[in-house]
Amino acid sequence: GAVVSQHPSRVICKSGTSVKIECRSLDFQATTMFWYRQFPKQSLMLMATSNEGSKATYEQGVEKDKFLINHASLTLSTLTVTSAHPEDSSFYICSPTTLMNTEAFFGQGTRLTVV
Amino acid sequence: AQSVAQPEDQVNVAEGNPLTVKCTYSVSGNPYLFWYVQYPNRGLQFLLKYITGDNLVKGSYGFEAEFNKSQTSFHLKKPSALVSDSALYFCAVRDIRAAGNKLTFGGGTRVLVKP
């Protein structure tokens, strides 16, 4: 399967600061990137979809100014949580994909804790 | 619109016994169906998929799933469960006519295999 690297795996930050999460597809070019959020003991909630070189499309209820997504290259996408608050604490997972893939591949996830 | 239902929040099974995790789906057209497994604080790992062809699909770690179009089900099975199979399992669906590779996930089923 495809190799996806998501970094950092865990991060603790203070309220009001920003945190950047990186997602890299190491052995394929990701034309599309999905970013998910997962609450404890719950399923994955799609936050946004981004295509390389284009602005991300956000799901209803997700603040685009709070969750900044950059997909500047076919192998790297970033999610920046701006002005973080404790309610932003969650598990964030990226999923890069291409039109050639039928199954999705996922990063290892980032556990964000805002204190 | 597409949806996935996993009716059981948790499945308990003794090691060595058969394991079944249920999944039903709803899509407008023909589905692509997937099973993923998630271990604590990790991303999702691909287990198997149904695209077309044989209704019985074999995947990783001895898992298999049967596509049943009339019942719109895609139950995950393993003949003999291991303690190491204890994890969170997600069923997912994608409408093959839909643009992009956006998946819809079920709520997840926690499997606990007891020695």
PDB file of N, CA and C in Angstrom, chain B residues 13-110:
ATOM      1  N   VAL B  13     -15.781 -11.253  21.697  1.00  0.00           N
ATOM      2  CA  VAL B  13     -15.649 -12.635  21.234  1.00  0.00           C
ATOM      3  C   VAL B  13     -14.460 -13.276  21.937  1.00  0.00           C
ATOM      4  N   ALA B  14     -14.574 -14.558  22.169  1.00  0.00           N
ATOM      5  CA  ALA B  14     -13.459 -15.281  22.772  1.00  0.00           C
ATOM      6  C   ALA B  14     -12.440 -15.644  21.704  1.00  0.00           C
ATOM      7  N   GLU B  15     -11.181 -15.625  22.092  1.00  0.00           N
ATOM      8  CA  GLU B  15     -10.121 -15.989  21.155  1.00  0.00           C
ATOM      9  C   GLU B  15     -10.378 -17.372  20.585  1.00  0.00           C
ATOM     10  N   GLY B  16     -10.201 -17.486  19.263  1.00  0.00           N
ATOM     11  CA  GLY B  16     -10.420 -18.753  18.596  1.00  0.00           C
ATOM     12  C   GLY B  16     -11.819 -18.914  18.028  1.00  0.00           C
ATOM     13  N   ASN B  17     -12.728 -18.074  18.488  1.00  0.00           N
ATOM     14  CA  ASN B  17     -14.107 -18.134  17.968  1.00  0.00           C
ATOM     15  C   ASN B  17     -14.252 -17.258  16.727  1.00  0.00           C
ATOM     16  N   PRO B  18     -15.298 -17.527  15.947  1.00  0.00           N
ATOM     17  CA  PRO B  18     -15.522 -16.699  14.752  1.00  0.00           C
ATOM     18  C   PRO B  18     -15.904 -15.268  15.137  1.00  0.00           C
ATOM     19  N   LEU B  19     -15.461 -14.336  14.302  1.00  0.00           N
ATOM     20  CA  LEU B  19     -15.745 -12.922  14.519  1.00  0.00           C
ATOM     21  C   LEU B  19     -16.528 -12.386  13.329  1.00  0.00           C
ATOM     22  N   THR B  20     -17.611 -11.667  13.624  1.00  0.00           N
ATOM     23  CA  THR B  20     -18.390 -11.007  12.582  1.00  0.00           C
ATOM     24  C   THR B  20     -18.660  -9.576  13.004  1.00  0.00           C
ATOM     25  N   VAL B  21     -18.385  -8.650  12.102  1.00  0.00           N
ATOM     26  CA  VAL B  21     -18.700  -7.240  12.325  1.00  0.00           C
ATOM     27  C   VAL B  21     -19.636  -6.813  11.206  1.00  0.00           C
ATOM     28  N   LYS B  22     -20.796  -6.303  11.585  1.00  0.00           N
ATOM     29  CA  LYS B  22     -21.842  -6.049  10.599  1.00  0.00           C
ATOM     30  C   LYS B  22     -21.755  -4.649   9.996  1.00  0.00           C
ATOM     31  N   CYS B  23     -22.177  -4.578   8.727  1.00  0.00           N
ATOM     32  CA  CYS B  23     -22.185  -3.309   8.013  1.00  0.00           C
ATOM     33  C   CYS B  23     -23.279  -3.343   6.951  1.00  0.00           C
ATOM     34  N   THR B  24     -24.094  -2.326   6.913  1.00  0.00           N
ATOM     35  CA  THR B  24     -25.042  -2.136   5.808  1.00  0.00           C
ATOM     36  C   THR B  24     -24.821  -0.754   5.234  1.00  0.00           C
ATOM     37  N   TYR B  25     -25.181  -0.598   3.969  1.00  0.00           N
ATOM     38  CA  TYR B  25     -24.858   0.647   3.281  1.00  0.00           C
ATOM     39  C   TYR B  25     -26.042   1.103   2.425  1.00  0.00           C
ATOM     40  N   SER B  26     -25.941   2.353   2.008  1.00  0.00           N
ATOM     41  CA  SER B  26     -26.922   2.911   1.089  1.00  0.00           C
ATOM     42  C   SER B  26     -26.222   3.866   0.140  1.00  0.00           C
ATOM     43  N   VAL B  27     -26.344   3.581  -1.156  1.00  0.00           N
ATOM     44  CA  VAL B  27     -25.801   4.475  -2.186  1.00  0.00           C
ATOM     45  C   VAL B  27     -26.779   4.543  -3.331  1.00  0.00           C
ATOM     46  N   SER B  28     -26.655   5.569  -4.142  1.00  0.00           N
ATOM     47  CA  SER B  28     -27.560   5.713  -5.282  1.00  0.00           C
ATOM     48  C   SER B  28     -27.202   4.740  -6.390  1.00  0.00           C
ATOM     49  N   GLY B  29     -25.927   4.573  -6.620  1.00  0.00           N
ATOM     50  CA  GLY B  29     -25.477   3.702  -7.698  1.00  0.00           C
ATOM     51  C   GLY B  29     -24.789   2.473  -7.153  1.00  0.00           C
ATOM     52  N   ASN B  30     -23.835   1.977  -7.896  1.00  0.00           N
ATOM     53  CA  ASN B  30     -23.065   0.821  -7.442  1.00  0.00           C
ATOM     54  C   ASN B  30     -21.983   1.257  -6.453  1.00  0.00           C
ATOM     55  N   PRO B  31     -21.781   0.463  -5.433  1.00  0.00           N
ATOM     56  CA  PRO B  31     -20.842   0.880  -4.392  1.00  0.00           C
ATOM     57  C   PRO B  31     -19.438   0.301  -4.534  1.00  0.00           C
ATOM     58  N   TYR B  32     -18.484   1.075  -4.057  1.00  0.00           N
ATOM     59  CA  TYR B  32     -17.202   0.537  -3.661  1.00  0.00           C
ATOM     60  C   TYR B  32     -17.288   0.419  -2.138  1.00  0.00           C
ATOM     61  N   LEU B  33     -16.916  -0.727  -1.593  1.00  0.00           N
ATOM     62  CA  LEU B  33     -17.039  -0.960  -0.157  1.00  0.00           C
ATOM     63  C   LEU B  33     -15.686  -1.313   0.439  1.00  0.00           C
ATOM     64  N   PHE B  34     -15.455  -0.843   1.646  1.00  0.00           N
ATOM     65  CA  PHE B  34     -14.147  -1.002   2.269  1.00  0.00           C
ATOM     66  C   PHE B  34     -14.304  -1.330   3.754  1.00  0.00           C
ATOM     67  N   TRP B  35     -13.282  -2.014   4.262  1.00  0.00           N
ATOM     68  CA  TRP B  35     -13.132  -2.167   5.702  1.00  0.00           C
ATOM     69  C   TRP B  35     -11.740  -1.672   6.096  1.00  0.00           C
ATOM     70  N   TYR B  36     -11.741  -0.917   7.195  1.00  0.00           N
ATOM     71  CA  TYR B  36     -10.492  -0.416   7.761  1.00  0.00           C
ATOM     72  C   TYR B  36     -10.443  -0.770   9.252  1.00  0.00           C
ATOM     73  N   VAL B  37      -9.237  -0.887   9.769  1.00  0.00           N
ATOM     74  CA  VAL B  37      -9.049  -1.142  11.193  1.00  0.00           C
ATOM     75  C   VAL B  37      -8.193  -0.019  11.768  1.00  0.00           C
ATOM     76  N   GLN B  38      -8.523   0.363  13.000  1.00  0.00           N
ATOM     77  CA  GLN B  38      -7.773   1.427  13.660  1.00  0.00           C
ATOM     78  C   GLN B  38      -7.355   0.962  15.050  1.00  0.00           C
ATOM     79  N   TYR B  39      -6.057   1.056  15.292  1.00  0.00           N
ATOM     80  CA  TYR B  39      -5.524   0.782  16.621  1.00  0.00           C
ATOM     81  C   TYR B  39      -5.389   2.100  17.366  1.00  0.00           C
ATOM     82  N   PRO B  40      -5.315   2.071  18.691  1.00  0.00           N
ATOM     83  CA  PRO B  40      -5.305   3.311  19.479  1.00  0.00           C
ATOM     84  C   PRO B  40      -4.269   4.325  19.012  1.00  0.00           C
ATOM     85  N   ASN B  41      -4.732   5.554  18.839  1.00  0.00           N
ATOM     86  CA  ASN B  41      -3.863   6.671  18.454  1.00  0.00           C
ATOM     87  C   ASN B  41      -3.112   6.416  17.143  1.00  0.00           C
ATOM     88  N   ARG B  42      -3.739   5.715  16.261  1.00  0.00           N
ATOM     89  CA  ARG B  42      -3.153   5.462  14.956  1.00  0.00           C
ATOM     90  C   ARG B  42      -4.163   5.790  13.865  1.00  0.00           C
ATOM     91  N   GLY B  43      -3.666   5.939  12.659  1.00  0.00           N
ATOM     92  CA  GLY B  43      -4.553   6.132  11.515  1.00  0.00           C
ATOM     93  C   GLY B  43      -5.242   4.833  11.144  1.00  0.00           C
ATOM     94  N   LEU B  44      -5.970   4.867  10.050  1.00  0.00           N
ATOM     95  CA  LEU B  44      -6.714   3.694   9.614  1.00  0.00           C
ATOM     96  C   LEU B  44      -5.862   2.831   8.687  1.00  0.00           C
ATOM     97  N   GLN B  45      -5.971   1.535   8.888  1.00  0.00           N
ATOM     98  CA  GLN B  45      -5.269   0.591   8.020  1.00  0.00           C
ATOM     99  C   GLN B  45      -6.288  -0.126   7.155  1.00  0.00           C
ATOM    100  N   PHE B  46      -5.980  -0.230   5.882  1.00  0.00           N
ATOM    101  CA  PHE B  46      -6.860  -0.876   4.923  1.00  0.00           C
ATOM    102  C   PHE B  46      -6.860  -2.386   5.144  1.00  0.00           C
ATOM    103  N   LEU B  47      -8.056  -2.981   5.193  1.00  0.00           N
ATOM    104  CA  LEU B  47      -8.178  -4.434   5.328  1.00  0.00           C
ATOM    105  C   LEU B  47      -8.575  -5.106   4.021  1.00  0.00           C
ATOM    106  N   LEU B  48      -9.636  -4.603   3.414  1.00  0.00           N
ATOM    107  CA  LEU B  48     -10.105  -5.204   2.175  1.00  0.00           C
ATOM    108  C   LEU B  48     -11.115  -4.284   1.501  1.00  0.00           C
ATOM    109  N   LYS B  49     -11.433  -4.645   0.254  1.00  0.00           N
ATOM    110  CA  LYS B  49     -12.373  -3.836  -0.503  1.00  0.00           C
ATOM    111  C   LYS B  49     -13.171  -4.720  -1.452  1.00  0.00           C
ATOM    112  N   TYR B  50     -14.360  -4.265  -1.773  1.00  0.00           N
ATOM    113  CA  TYR B  50     -15.156  -4.849  -2.838  1.00  0.00           C
ATOM    114  C   TYR B  50     -15.345  -3.783  -3.913  1.00  0.00           C
ATOM    115  N   ILE B  51     -14.941  -4.157  -5.121  1.00  0.00           N
ATOM    116  CA  ILE B  51     -15.129  -3.259  -6.264  1.00  0.00           C
ATOM    117  C   ILE B  51     -16.102  -3.894  -7.238  1.00  0.00           C
ATOM    118  N   THR B  52     -15.772  -5.102  -7.642  1.00  0.00           N
ATOM    119  CA  THR B  52     -16.618  -5.855  -8.557  1.00  0.00           C
ATOM    120  C   THR B  52     -16.164  -7.305  -8.505  1.00  0.00           C
ATOM    121  N   GLY B  53     -16.915  -8.200  -9.135  1.00  0.00           N
ATOM    122  CA  GLY B  53     -16.474  -9.583  -9.187  1.00  0.00           C
ATOM    123  C   GLY B  53     -17.060 -10.423  -8.076  1.00  0.00           C
ATOM    124  N   ASP B  54     -16.261 -11.344  -7.563  1.00  0.00           N
ATOM    125  CA  ASP B  54     -16.734 -12.268  -6.531  1.00  0.00           C
ATOM    126  C   ASP B  54     -17.260 -11.519  -5.314  1.00  0.00           C
ATOM    127  N   ASN B  55     -18.373 -12.025  -4.818  1.00  0.00           N
ATOM    128  CA  ASN B  55     -18.974 -11.360  -3.657  1.00  0.00           C
ATOM    129  C   ASN B  55     -18.159 -11.581  -2.389  1.00  0.00           C
ATOM    130  N   LEU B  56     -17.400 -12.666  -2.325  1.00  0.00           N
ATOM    131  CA  LEU B  56     -16.571 -12.932  -1.155  1.00  0.00           C
ATOM    132  C   LEU B  56     -15.177 -12.365  -1.413  1.00  0.00           C
ATOM    133  N   VAL B  57     -14.802 -11.449  -0.554  1.00  0.00           N
ATOM    134  CA  VAL B  57     -13.529 -10.762  -0.714  1.00  0.00           C
ATOM    135  C   VAL B  57     -12.610 -11.156   0.434  1.00  0.00           C
ATOM    136  N   LYS B  58     -11.394 -11.520   0.111  1.00  0.00           N
ATOM    137  CA  LYS B  58     -10.419 -11.863   1.152  1.00  0.00           C
ATOM    138  C   LYS B  58      -9.423 -10.723   1.296  1.00  0.00           C
ATOM    139  N   GLY B  59      -9.061 -10.456   2.551  1.00  0.00           N
ATOM    140  CA  GLY B  59      -8.177  -9.339   2.799  1.00  0.00           C
ATOM    141  C   GLY B  59      -7.022  -9.691   3.711  1.00  0.00           C
ATOM    142  N   SER B  60      -6.521  -8.665   4.372  1.00  0.00           N
ATOM    143  CA  SER B  60      -5.353  -8.819   5.233  1.00  0.00           C
ATOM    144  C   SER B  60      -5.715  -9.528   6.533  1.00  0.00           C
ATOM    145  N   TYR B  61      -4.675 -10.162   7.151  1.00  0.00           N
ATOM    146  CA  TYR B  61      -4.773 -10.745   8.484  1.00  0.00           C
ATOM    147  C   TYR B  61      -5.878 -11.783   8.634  1.00  0.00           C
ATOM    148  N   GLY B  62      -6.248 -12.454   7.540  1.00  0.00           N
ATOM    149  CA  GLY B  62      -7.239 -13.518   7.598  1.00  0.00           C
ATOM    150  C   GLY B  62      -8.678 -13.050   7.571  1.00  0.00           C
ATOM    151  N   PHE B  63      -8.888 -11.755   7.379  1.00  0.00           N
ATOM    152  CA  PHE B  63     -10.244 -11.229   7.300  1.00  0.00           C
ATOM    153  C   PHE B  63     -10.840 -11.429   5.915  1.00  0.00           C
ATOM    154  N   GLU B  64     -12.147 -11.543   5.877  1.00  0.00           N
ATOM    155  CA  GLU B  64     -12.882 -11.603   4.632  1.00  0.00           C
ATOM    156  C   GLU B  64     -14.216 -10.900   4.829  1.00  0.00           C
ATOM    157  N   ALA B  65     -14.848 -10.560   3.719  1.00  0.00           N
ATOM    158  CA  ALA B  65     -16.148  -9.903   3.790  1.00  0.00           C
ATOM    159  C   ALA B  65     -16.976 -10.352   2.610  1.00  0.00           C
ATOM    160  N   GLU B  66     -18.275 -10.401   2.815  1.00  0.00           N
ATOM    161  CA  GLU B  66     -19.176 -10.836   1.761  1.00  0.00           C
ATOM    162  C   GLU B  66     -20.105  -9.714   1.349  1.00  0.00           C
ATOM    163  N   PHE B  67     -20.063  -9.392   0.089  1.00  0.00           N
ATOM    164  CA  PHE B  67     -20.943  -8.370  -0.468  1.00  0.00           C
ATOM    165  C   PHE B  67     -22.291  -9.018  -0.784  1.00  0.00           C
ATOM    166  N   ASN B  68     -23.353  -8.456  -0.234  1.00  0.00           N
ATOM    167  CA  ASN B  68     -24.685  -8.958  -0.484  1.00  0.00           C
ATOM    168  C   ASN B  68     -25.532  -7.798  -0.998  1.00  0.00           C
ATOM    169  N   LYS B  69     -25.743  -7.798  -2.304  1.00  0.00           N
ATOM    170  CA  LYS B  69     -26.418  -6.652  -2.916  1.00  0.00           C
ATOM    171  C   LYS B  69     -27.880  -6.559  -2.493  1.00  0.00           C
ATOM    172  N   SER B  70     -28.549  -7.706  -2.392  1.00  0.00           N
ATOM    173  CA  SER B  70     -29.976  -7.668  -2.061  1.00  0.00           C
ATOM    174  C   SER B  70     -30.206  -7.163  -0.640  1.00  0.00           C
ATOM    175  N   GLN B  71     -29.275  -7.468   0.255  1.00  0.00           N
ATOM    176  CA  GLN B  71     -29.395  -7.006   1.638  1.00  0.00           C
ATOM    177  C   GLN B  71     -28.585  -5.743   1.890  1.00  0.00           C
ATOM    178  N   THR B  72     -27.943  -5.238   0.866  1.00  0.00           N
ATOM    179  CA  THR B  72     -27.049  -4.061   0.973  1.00  0.00           C
ATOM    180  C   THR B  72     -26.153  -4.182   2.194  1.00  0.00           C
ATOM    181  N   SER B  73     -25.496  -5.326   2.299  1.00  0.00           N
ATOM    182  CA  SER B  73     -24.618  -5.563   3.444  1.00  0.00           C
ATOM    183  C   SER B  73     -23.218  -5.934   2.994  1.00  0.00           C
ATOM    184  N   PHE B  74     -22.295  -5.736   3.900  1.00  0.00           N
ATOM    185  CA  PHE B  74     -20.880  -6.045   3.632  1.00  0.00           C
ATOM    186  C   PHE B  74     -20.241  -6.387   4.972  1.00  0.00           C
ATOM    187  N   HIS B  75     -20.640  -7.524   5.530  1.00  0.00           N
ATOM    188  CA  HIS B  75     -20.187  -7.915   6.862  1.00  0.00           C
ATOM    189  C   HIS B  75     -18.747  -8.421   6.819  1.00  0.00           C
ATOM    190  N   LEU B  76     -17.993  -8.049   7.814  1.00  0.00           N
ATOM    191  CA  LEU B  76     -16.604  -8.471   7.955  1.00  0.00           C
ATOM    192  C   LEU B  76     -16.562  -9.729   8.815  1.00  0.00           C
ATOM    193  N   LYS B  77     -15.723 -10.695   8.396  1.00  0.00           N
ATOM    194  CA  LYS B  77     -15.661 -11.949   9.139  1.00  0.00           C
ATOM    195  C   LYS B  77     -14.228 -12.433   9.272  1.00  0.00           C
ATOM    196  N   LYS B  78     -14.025 -13.174  10.359  1.00  0.00           N
ATOM    197  CA  LYS B  78     -12.754 -13.876  10.536  1.00  0.00           C
ATOM    198  C   LYS B  78     -13.084 -15.189  11.227  1.00  0.00           C
ATOM    199  N   PRO B  79     -12.631 -16.284  10.677  1.00  0.00           N
ATOM    200  CA  PRO B  79     -13.018 -17.604  11.216  1.00  0.00           C
ATOM    201  C   PRO B  79     -12.548 -17.846  12.644  1.00  0.00           C
ATOM    202  N   SER B  80     -11.366 -17.336  12.983  1.00  0.00           N
ATOM    203  CA  SER B  80     -10.810 -17.590  14.303  1.00  0.00           C
ATOM    204  C   SER B  80     -10.124 -16.310  14.801  1.00  0.00           C
ATOM    205  N   ALA B  81     -10.763 -15.652  15.752  1.00  0.00           N
ATOM    206  CA  ALA B  81     -10.249 -14.357  16.194  1.00  0.00           C
ATOM    207  C   ALA B  81      -9.024 -14.495  17.099  1.00  0.00           C
ATOM    208  N   LEU B  82      -8.176 -13.487  17.018  1.00  0.00           N
ATOM    209  CA  LEU B  82      -6.988 -13.403  17.870  1.00  0.00           C
ATOM    210  C   LEU B  82      -7.134 -12.211  18.817  1.00  0.00           C
ATOM    211  N   VAL B  83      -6.456 -12.289  19.949  1.00  0.00           N
ATOM    212  CA  VAL B  83      -6.474 -11.161  20.889  1.00  0.00           C
ATOM    213  C   VAL B  83      -5.984  -9.895  20.194  1.00  0.00           C
ATOM    214  N   SER B  84      -5.030 -10.052  19.302  1.00  0.00           N
ATOM    215  CA  SER B  84      -4.466  -8.897  18.586  1.00  0.00           C
ATOM    216  C   SER B  84      -5.441  -8.278  17.596  1.00  0.00           C
ATOM    217  N   ASP B  85      -6.577  -8.925  17.354  1.00  0.00           N
ATOM    218  CA  ASP B  85      -7.605  -8.331  16.487  1.00  0.00           C
ATOM    219  C   ASP B  85      -8.435  -7.287  17.225  1.00  0.00           C
ATOM    220  N   SER B  86      -8.227  -7.166  18.506  1.00  0.00           N
ATOM    221  CA  SER B  86      -8.962  -6.164  19.290  1.00  0.00           C
ATOM    222  C   SER B  86      -8.592  -4.777  18.785  1.00  0.00           C
ATOM    223  N   ALA B  87      -9.578  -4.057  18.291  1.00  0.00           N
ATOM    224  CA  ALA B  87      -9.341  -2.749  17.676  1.00  0.00           C
ATOM    225  C   ALA B  87     -10.692  -2.153  17.305  1.00  0.00           C
ATOM    226  N   LEU B  88     -10.630  -1.009  16.619  1.00  0.00           N
ATOM    227  CA  LEU B  88     -11.831  -0.329  16.133  1.00  0.00           C
ATOM    228  C   LEU B  88     -11.926  -0.551  14.633  1.00  0.00           C
ATOM    229  N   TYR B  89     -13.076  -1.014  14.172  1.00  0.00           N
ATOM    230  CA  TYR B  89     -13.253  -1.359  12.772  1.00  0.00           C
ATOM    231  C   TYR B  89     -14.277  -0.433  12.128  1.00  0.00           C
ATOM    232  N   PHE B  90     -13.910   0.050  10.937  1.00  0.00           N
ATOM    233  CA  PHE B  90     -14.776   0.954  10.197  1.00  0.00           C
ATOM    234  C   PHE B  90     -15.112   0.378   8.830  1.00  0.00           C
ATOM    235  N   CYS B  91     -16.393   0.414   8.518  1.00  0.00           N
ATOM    236  CA  CYS B  91     -16.872   0.111   7.176  1.00  0.00           C
ATOM    237  C   CYS B  91     -17.038   1.435   6.439  1.00  0.00           C
ATOM    238  N   ALA B  92     -16.747   1.456   5.154  1.00  0.00           N
ATOM    239  CA  ALA B  92     -16.860   2.693   4.390  1.00  0.00           C
ATOM    240  C   ALA B  92     -17.384   2.388   2.995  1.00  0.00           C
ATOM    241  N   VAL B  93     -18.048   3.372   2.412  1.00  0.00           N
ATOM    242  CA  VAL B  93     -18.627   3.204   1.079  1.00  0.00           C
ATOM    243  C   VAL B  93     -18.308   4.408   0.217  1.00  0.00           C
ATOM    244  N   ARG B  94     -18.183   4.136  -1.061  1.00  0.00           N
ATOM    245  CA  ARG B  94     -18.028   5.224  -2.032  1.00  0.00           C
ATOM    246  C   ARG B  94     -18.894   4.897  -3.236  1.00  0.00           C
ATOM    247  N   ASP B  95     -19.668   5.859  -3.682  1.00  0.00           N
ATOM    248  CA  ASP B  95     -20.464   5.692  -4.887  1.00  0.00           C
ATOM    249  C   ASP B  95     -19.526   5.814  -6.085  1.00  0.00           C
ATOM    250  N   ILE B  96     -19.460   4.797  -6.925  1.00  0.00           N
ATOM    251  CA  ILE B  96     -18.499   4.824  -8.022  1.00  0.00           C
ATOM    252  C   ILE B  96     -18.805   5.906  -9.042  1.00  0.00           C
ATOM    253  N   ARG B  97     -20.014   6.430  -9.011  1.00  0.00           N
ATOM    254  CA  ARG B  97     -20.345   7.497  -9.942  1.00  0.00           C
ATOM    255  C   ARG B  97     -19.965   8.863  -9.415  1.00  0.00           C
ATOM    256  N   ALA B  98     -19.658   8.927  -8.122  1.00  0.00           N
ATOM    257  CA  ALA B  98     -19.365  10.224  -7.516  1.00  0.00           C
ATOM    258  C   ALA B  98     -17.962  10.668  -7.880  1.00  0.00           C
ATOM    259  N   ALA B  99     -17.819  11.961  -8.067  1.00  0.00           N
ATOM    260  CA  ALA B  99     -16.505  12.514  -8.377  1.00  0.00           C
ATOM    261  C   ALA B  99     -15.604  12.442  -7.155  1.00  0.00           C
ATOM    262  N   GLY B 100     -14.320  12.241  -7.406  1.00  0.00           N
ATOM    263  CA  GLY B 100     -13.379  12.178  -6.296  1.00  0.00           C
ATOM    264  C   GLY B 100     -13.476  10.863  -5.561  1.00  0.00           C
ATOM    265  N   ASN B 101     -12.719  10.741  -4.501  1.00  0.00           N
ATOM    266  CA  ASN B 101     -12.665   9.502  -3.742  1.00  0.00           C
ATOM    267  C   ASN B 101     -13.233   9.669  -2.346  1.00  0.00           C
ATOM    268  N   LYS B 102     -14.241  10.499  -2.195  1.00  0.00           N
ATOM    269  CA  LYS B 102     -14.769  10.764  -0.864  1.00  0.00           C
ATOM    270  C   LYS B 102     -15.471   9.533  -0.313  1.00  0.00           C
ATOM    271  N   LEU B 103     -15.058   9.145   0.882  1.00  0.00           N
ATOM    272  CA  LEU B 103     -15.636   7.997   1.559  1.00  0.00           C
ATOM    273  C   LEU B 103     -16.638   8.445   2.611  1.00  0.00           C
ATOM    274  N   THR B 104     -17.624   7.621   2.810  1.00  0.00           N
ATOM    275  CA  THR B 104     -18.533   7.789   3.944  1.00  0.00           C
ATOM    276  C   THR B 104     -18.304   6.617   4.888  1.00  0.00           C
ATOM    277  N   PHE B 105     -18.050   6.937   6.148  1.00  0.00           N
ATOM    278  CA  PHE B 105     -17.720   5.914   7.127  1.00  0.00           C
ATOM    279  C   PHE B 105     -18.913   5.574   8.003  1.00  0.00           C
ATOM    280  N   GLY B 106     -18.940   4.331   8.445  1.00  0.00           N
ATOM    281  CA  GLY B 106     -19.853   3.959   9.504  1.00  0.00           C
ATOM    282  C   GLY B 106     -19.334   4.481  10.835  1.00  0.00           C
ATOM    283  N   GLY B 107     -20.117   4.290  11.865  1.00  0.00           N
ATOM    284  CA  GLY B 107     -19.755   4.814  13.175  1.00  0.00           C
ATOM    285  C   GLY B 107     -18.644   4.049  13.877  1.00  0.00           C
ATOM    286  N   GLY B 108     -18.292   2.910  13.330  1.00  0.00           N
ATOM    287  CA  GLY B 108     -17.233   2.119  13.939  1.00  0.00           C
ATOM    288  C   GLY B 108     -17.769   1.072  14.897  1.00  0.00           C
ATOM    289  N   THR B 109     -17.078  -0.047  14.965  1.00  0.00           N
ATOM    290  CA  THR B 109     -17.399  -1.123  15.901  1.00  0.00           C
ATOM    291  C   THR B 109     -16.134  -1.518  16.637  1.00  0.00           C
ATOM    292  N   ARG B 110     -16.215  -1.455  17.934  1.00  0.00           N
ATOM    293  CA  ARG B 110     -15.049  -1.854  18.730  1.00  0.00           C
ATOM    294  C   ARG B 110     -15.102  -3.354  18.949  1.00  0.00           C
TER     295      ARG B 110
END
